[in-house]
Coordinates of C-alpha atoms in Angstrom, one line a residue:
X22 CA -56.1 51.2 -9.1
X23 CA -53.9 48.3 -8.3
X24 CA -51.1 48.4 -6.0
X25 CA -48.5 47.6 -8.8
X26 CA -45.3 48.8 -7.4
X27 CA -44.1 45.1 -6.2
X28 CA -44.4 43.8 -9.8
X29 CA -41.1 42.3 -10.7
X30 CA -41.1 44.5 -14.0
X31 CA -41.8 47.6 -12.1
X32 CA -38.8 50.0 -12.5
X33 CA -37.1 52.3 -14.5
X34 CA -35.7 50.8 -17.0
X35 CA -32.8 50.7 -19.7
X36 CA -33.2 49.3 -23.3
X37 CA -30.5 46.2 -21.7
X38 CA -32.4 45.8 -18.8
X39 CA -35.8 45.7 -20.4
X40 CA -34.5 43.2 -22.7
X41 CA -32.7 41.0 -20.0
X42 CA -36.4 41.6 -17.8
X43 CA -38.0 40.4 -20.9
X44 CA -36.1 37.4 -21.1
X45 CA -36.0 36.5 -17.1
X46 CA -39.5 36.7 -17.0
X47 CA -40.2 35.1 -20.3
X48 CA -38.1 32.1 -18.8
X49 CA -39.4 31.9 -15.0
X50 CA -43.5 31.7 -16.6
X51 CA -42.5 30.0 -19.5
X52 CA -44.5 26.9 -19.0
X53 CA -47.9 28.8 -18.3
X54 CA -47.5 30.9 -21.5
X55 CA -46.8 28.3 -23.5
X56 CA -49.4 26.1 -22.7
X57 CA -51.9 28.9 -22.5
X58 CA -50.6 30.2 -26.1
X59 CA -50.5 26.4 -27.2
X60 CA -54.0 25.9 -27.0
X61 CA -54.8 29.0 -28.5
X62 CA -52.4 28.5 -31.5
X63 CA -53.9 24.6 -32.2
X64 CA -57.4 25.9 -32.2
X65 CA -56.6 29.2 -34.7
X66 CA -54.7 26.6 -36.7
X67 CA -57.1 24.3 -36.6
X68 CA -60.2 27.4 -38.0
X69 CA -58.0 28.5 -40.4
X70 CA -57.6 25.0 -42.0
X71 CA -61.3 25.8 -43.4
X72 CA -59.9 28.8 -45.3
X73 CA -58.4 28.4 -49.0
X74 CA -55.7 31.4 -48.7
X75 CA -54.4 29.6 -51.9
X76 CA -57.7 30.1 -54.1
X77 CA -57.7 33.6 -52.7
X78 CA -54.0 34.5 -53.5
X79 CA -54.7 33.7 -57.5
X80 CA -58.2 36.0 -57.3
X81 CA -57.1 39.4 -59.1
X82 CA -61.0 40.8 -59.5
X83 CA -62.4 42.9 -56.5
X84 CA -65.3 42.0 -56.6
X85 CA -64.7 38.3 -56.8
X86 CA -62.2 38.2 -53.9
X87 CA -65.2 40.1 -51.6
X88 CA -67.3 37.1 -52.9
X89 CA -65.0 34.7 -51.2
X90 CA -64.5 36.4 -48.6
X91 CA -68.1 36.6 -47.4
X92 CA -67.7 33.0 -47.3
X93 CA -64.9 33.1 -44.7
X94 CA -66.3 35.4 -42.5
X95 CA -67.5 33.1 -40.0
X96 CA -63.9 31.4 -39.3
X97 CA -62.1 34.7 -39.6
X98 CA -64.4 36.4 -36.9
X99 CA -63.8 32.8 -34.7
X100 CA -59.9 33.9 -35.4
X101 CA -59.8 37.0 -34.5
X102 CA -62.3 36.1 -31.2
X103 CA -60.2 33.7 -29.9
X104 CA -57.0 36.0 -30.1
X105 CA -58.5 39.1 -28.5
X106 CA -59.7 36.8 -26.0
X107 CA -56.2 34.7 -24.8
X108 CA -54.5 38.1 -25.5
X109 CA -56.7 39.8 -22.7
X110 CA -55.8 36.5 -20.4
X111 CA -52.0 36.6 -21.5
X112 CA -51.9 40.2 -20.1
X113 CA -53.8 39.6 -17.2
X114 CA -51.4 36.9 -16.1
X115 CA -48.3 38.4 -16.9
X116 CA -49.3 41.3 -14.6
X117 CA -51.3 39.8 -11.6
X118 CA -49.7 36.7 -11.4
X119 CA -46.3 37.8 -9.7
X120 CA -48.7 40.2 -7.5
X121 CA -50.2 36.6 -5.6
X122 CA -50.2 33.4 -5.8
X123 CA -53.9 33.3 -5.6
X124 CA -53.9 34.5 -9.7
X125 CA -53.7 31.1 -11.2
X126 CA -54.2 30.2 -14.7
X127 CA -57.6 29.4 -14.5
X128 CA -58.6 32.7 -12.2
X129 CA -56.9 35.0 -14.0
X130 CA -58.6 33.9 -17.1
X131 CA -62.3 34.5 -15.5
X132 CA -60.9 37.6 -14.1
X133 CA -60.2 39.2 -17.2
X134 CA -63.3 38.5 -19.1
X135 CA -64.4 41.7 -17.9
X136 CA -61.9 43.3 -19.7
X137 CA -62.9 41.8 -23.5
X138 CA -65.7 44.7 -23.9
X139 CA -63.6 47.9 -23.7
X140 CA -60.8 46.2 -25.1
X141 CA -62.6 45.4 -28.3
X142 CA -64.3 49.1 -28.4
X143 CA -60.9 50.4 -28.6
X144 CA -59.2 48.2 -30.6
X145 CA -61.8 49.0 -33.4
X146 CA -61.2 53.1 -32.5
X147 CA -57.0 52.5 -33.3
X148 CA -58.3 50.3 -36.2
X149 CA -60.1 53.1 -37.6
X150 CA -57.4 55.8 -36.3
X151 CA -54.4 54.0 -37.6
X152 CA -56.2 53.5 -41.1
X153 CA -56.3 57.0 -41.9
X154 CA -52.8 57.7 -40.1
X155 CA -51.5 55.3 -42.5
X156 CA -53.0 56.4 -45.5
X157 CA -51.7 59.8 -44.3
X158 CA -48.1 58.2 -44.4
X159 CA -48.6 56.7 -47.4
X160 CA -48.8 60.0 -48.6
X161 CA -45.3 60.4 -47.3
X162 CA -44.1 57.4 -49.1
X163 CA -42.4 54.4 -47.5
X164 CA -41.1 56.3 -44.3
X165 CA -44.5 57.6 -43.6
X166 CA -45.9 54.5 -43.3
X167 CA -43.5 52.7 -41.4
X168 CA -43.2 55.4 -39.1
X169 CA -47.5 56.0 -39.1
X170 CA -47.3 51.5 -38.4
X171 CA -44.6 51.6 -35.7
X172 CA -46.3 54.9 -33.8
X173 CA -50.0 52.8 -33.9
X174 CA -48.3 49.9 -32.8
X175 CA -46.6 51.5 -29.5
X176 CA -49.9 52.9 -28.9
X177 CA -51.7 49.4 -28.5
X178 CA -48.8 48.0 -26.7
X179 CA -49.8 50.4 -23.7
X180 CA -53.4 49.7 -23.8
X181 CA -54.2 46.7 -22.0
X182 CA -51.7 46.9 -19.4
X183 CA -53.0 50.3 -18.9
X184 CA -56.8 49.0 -18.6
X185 CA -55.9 46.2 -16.4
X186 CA -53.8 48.5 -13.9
X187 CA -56.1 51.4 -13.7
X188 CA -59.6 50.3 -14.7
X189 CA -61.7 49.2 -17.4
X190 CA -63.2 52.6 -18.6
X191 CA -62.7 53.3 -22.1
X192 CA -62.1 57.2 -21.5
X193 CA -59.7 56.7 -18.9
X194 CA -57.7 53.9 -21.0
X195 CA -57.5 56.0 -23.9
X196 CA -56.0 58.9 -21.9
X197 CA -53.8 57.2 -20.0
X198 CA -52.4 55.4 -22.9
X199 CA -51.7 58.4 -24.9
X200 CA -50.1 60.0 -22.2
X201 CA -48.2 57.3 -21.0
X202 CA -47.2 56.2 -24.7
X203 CA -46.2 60.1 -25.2
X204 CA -44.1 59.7 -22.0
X205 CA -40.7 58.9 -23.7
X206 CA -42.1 58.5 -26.6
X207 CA -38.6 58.0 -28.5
X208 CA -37.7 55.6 -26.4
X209 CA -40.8 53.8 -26.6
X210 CA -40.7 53.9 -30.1
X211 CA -37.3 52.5 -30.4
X212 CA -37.7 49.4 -28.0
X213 CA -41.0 48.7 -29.7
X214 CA -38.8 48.7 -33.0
X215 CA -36.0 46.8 -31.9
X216 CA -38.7 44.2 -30.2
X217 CA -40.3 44.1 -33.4
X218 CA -37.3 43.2 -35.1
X219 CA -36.5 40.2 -32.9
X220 CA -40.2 38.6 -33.6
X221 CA -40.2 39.3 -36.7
X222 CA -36.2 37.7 -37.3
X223 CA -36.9 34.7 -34.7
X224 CA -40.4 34.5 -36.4
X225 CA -38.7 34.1 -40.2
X226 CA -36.0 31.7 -39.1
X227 CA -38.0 29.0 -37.5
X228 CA -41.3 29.2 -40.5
X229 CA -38.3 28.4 -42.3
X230 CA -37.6 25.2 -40.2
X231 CA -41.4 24.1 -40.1
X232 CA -41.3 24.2 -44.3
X233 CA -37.9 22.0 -44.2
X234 CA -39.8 18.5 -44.2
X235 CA -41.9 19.9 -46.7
X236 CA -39.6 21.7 -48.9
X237 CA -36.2 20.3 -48.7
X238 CA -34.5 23.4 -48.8
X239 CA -34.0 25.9 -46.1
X240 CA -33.2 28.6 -48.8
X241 CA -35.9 27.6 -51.4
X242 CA -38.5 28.9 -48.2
X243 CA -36.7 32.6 -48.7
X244 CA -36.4 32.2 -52.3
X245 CA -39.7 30.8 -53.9
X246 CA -42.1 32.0 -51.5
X247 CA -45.3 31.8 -53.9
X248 CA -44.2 27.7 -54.7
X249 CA -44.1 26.9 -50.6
X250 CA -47.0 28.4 -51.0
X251 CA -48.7 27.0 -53.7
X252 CA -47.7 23.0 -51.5
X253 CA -51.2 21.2 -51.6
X254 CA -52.7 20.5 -48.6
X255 CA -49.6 21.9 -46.6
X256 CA -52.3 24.2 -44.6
X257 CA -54.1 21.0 -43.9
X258 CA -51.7 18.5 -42.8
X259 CA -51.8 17.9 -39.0
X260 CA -47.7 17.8 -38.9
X261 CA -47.6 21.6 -40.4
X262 CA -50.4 22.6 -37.8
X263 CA -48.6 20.9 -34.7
X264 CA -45.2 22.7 -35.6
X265 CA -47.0 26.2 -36.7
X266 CA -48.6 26.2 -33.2
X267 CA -45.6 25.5 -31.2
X268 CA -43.6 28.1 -32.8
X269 CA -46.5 30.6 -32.1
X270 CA -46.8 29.5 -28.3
X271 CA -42.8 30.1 -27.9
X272 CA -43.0 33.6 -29.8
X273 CA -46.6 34.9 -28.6
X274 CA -45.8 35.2 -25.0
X275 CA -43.1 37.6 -25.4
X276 CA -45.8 40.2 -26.8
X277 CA -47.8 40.7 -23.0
X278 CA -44.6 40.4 -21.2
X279 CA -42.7 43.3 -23.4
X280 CA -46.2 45.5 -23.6
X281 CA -46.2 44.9 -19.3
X282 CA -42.8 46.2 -19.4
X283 CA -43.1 49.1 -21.6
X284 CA -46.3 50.3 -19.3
X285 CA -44.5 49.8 -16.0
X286 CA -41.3 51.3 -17.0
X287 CA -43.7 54.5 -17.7
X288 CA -45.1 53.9 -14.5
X289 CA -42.0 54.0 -12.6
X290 CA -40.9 57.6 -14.5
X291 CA -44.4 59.0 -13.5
X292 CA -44.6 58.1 -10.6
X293 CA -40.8 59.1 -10.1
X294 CA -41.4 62.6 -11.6
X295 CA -44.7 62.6 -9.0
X296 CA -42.5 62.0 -5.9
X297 CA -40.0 64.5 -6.8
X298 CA -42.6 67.0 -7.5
X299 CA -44.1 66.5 -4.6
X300 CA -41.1 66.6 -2.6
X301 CA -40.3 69.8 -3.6
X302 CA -43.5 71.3 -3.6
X303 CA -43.6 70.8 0.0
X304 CA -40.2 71.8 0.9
X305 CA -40.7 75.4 -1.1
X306 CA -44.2 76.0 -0.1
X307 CA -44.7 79.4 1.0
X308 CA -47.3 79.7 4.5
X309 CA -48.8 82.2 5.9
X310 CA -46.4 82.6 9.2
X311 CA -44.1 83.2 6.8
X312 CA -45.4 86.4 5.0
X313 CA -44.9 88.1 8.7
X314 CA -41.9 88.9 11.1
X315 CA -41.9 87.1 14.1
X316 CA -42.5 89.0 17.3
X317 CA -39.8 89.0 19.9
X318 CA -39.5 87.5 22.8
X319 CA -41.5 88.7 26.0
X320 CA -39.1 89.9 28.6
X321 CA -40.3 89.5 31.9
X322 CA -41.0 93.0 33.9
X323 CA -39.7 92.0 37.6
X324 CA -36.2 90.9 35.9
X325 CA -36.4 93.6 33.6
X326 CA -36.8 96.2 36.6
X327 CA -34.2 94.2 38.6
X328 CA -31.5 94.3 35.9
X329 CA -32.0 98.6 35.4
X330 CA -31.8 99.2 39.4
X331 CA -28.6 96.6 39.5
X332 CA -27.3 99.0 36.4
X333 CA -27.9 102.6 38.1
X334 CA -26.9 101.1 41.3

């Protein structure tokens, strides 16, 4: 287990001061992230050119829209590949990084190809999970699956970091995440909320900006969706690809650095609640001595016999 204790996000924190940590952190590795989440972004842009999501938003048949998508497969897997995989270097950065200088760029990304495996195995296992919890809140209308959504997606905020920290193995990550997710949970529910919000609000505004040049109108993004959509060869066009990627390098790193937070803020409180335990334990320990009285002090004969003469005398 890694000595994690100096990490600059290592504390106890406050919804403010997870926020401002967020944002001071976000700031002083800025230029890494982006870059790192730059390349990543151009190249899943770049894949996702060779997918027609406009043919397959006008498919209504089933059957015919599995068709297609057997012909995607190969760019989609490339897709989802390249963002498990800059993902698990993201968080390895964000948390080793500050611990040495020694954790470049380039050696934290070798270093956390071990990583990829057991990260994969569990992401498929909350995959399969959080399907049947949210058809379980579906079943509870609206709420229930917003509530079944946010509780899967606090879960897999804690699971790297956890992994990382404390070890690769896929039992161990899975019970350390639920207990440390559980730890707080209301609280880690809410930030996760509130951080969602903020992606998803910064994430709106500037799509909204990239469509401009294209568009015309800033509204006319928000209020005919389906004819942005419907822009030929808008996916295409190296201009829209450029911008897209930018805005997902600037918003992208902020999902490690808030998941880092959220893991080392439970960290802090267990670790806390450890200490005092501990503390205490020791102070009220009951030992052995202590069950029995202690004997008195041996008096010395000769004085003894001296003092009772000096007494009768």
């Amino acid at each position: 287990m890694a000595e994690i204790t100096g990490h600059p996000l290592y504390r106890i924190h406050t919804i403010d001061s997870a926020m401002n940590s967020l944002w001071e952190f976000y700031k002083k590795k800025f230029p890494v992230l982006f870059i790192i989440s730059l390349i990543v972004s151009l190249i899943t842009q770049y894949i996702s050119t060779r997918i027609n999501f406009a043919e397959l938003q006008t498919i209504t048949d089933p059957q015919e829209m599995l068709l297609r998508m057997k012909d995607y497969v190969v760019p989609m897997l490339l897709i989802t590949a390249l963002n498990l995989l800059f993902t698990t270097v993201l968080h390895y950065y964000v948390i080793y990084n500050p611990l040495s200088p020694e954790n470049t760029p380039v050696r934290c990304s070798i270093n956390s190809l071990r990583y990829l495996i057991p990260y994969l195995v569990i992401i498929i296992l909350l995959a399969f999970f959080g399907s049947v919890l949210l058809v379980l809140g579906l079943a509870a209308l609206i709420v229930g699956a917003f509530l079944a959504a946010l509780y899967i997606i606090t879960i897999y905020m804690f699971i790297l970091p956890v992994m990382m920290v404390e070890g690769p193995n896929i039992g161990n990550t899975i019970t350390r995440t639920i207990r440390l997710s559980h730890r707080n949970f209301w609280s880690n529910a809410g930030w996760t909320a509130v951080f969602l919000v903020i992606i998803i609000v910064i994430s709106v505004i500037f799509s909204g900006l990239i469509l401009l040049p294209f568009t015309g109108s800033f509204m006319k993004v928000f209020s005919s969706p389906e004819e942005v959509a419907s822009i030929p060869e808008l996916a295409s066009n190296p201009a829209y690809i450029i911008l897209t990627s930018v805005v997902n390098a600037f918003v992208f790193p902020l999902l490690p650095v808030f998941a880092s937070i959220l893991y080392f803020n439970s960290r802090a409180r267990e670790d806390q609640a450890a200490g005092e335990e501990k503390y205490n334990g020791h102070d009220n320990k009951v030992r052995v001595e202590d069950l029995y009285a202690k004997p008195l002090p041996e008096e010395d004969p000769e004085k003894t016999n001296t003092g009772r003469r000096d007494q009768w005398e």
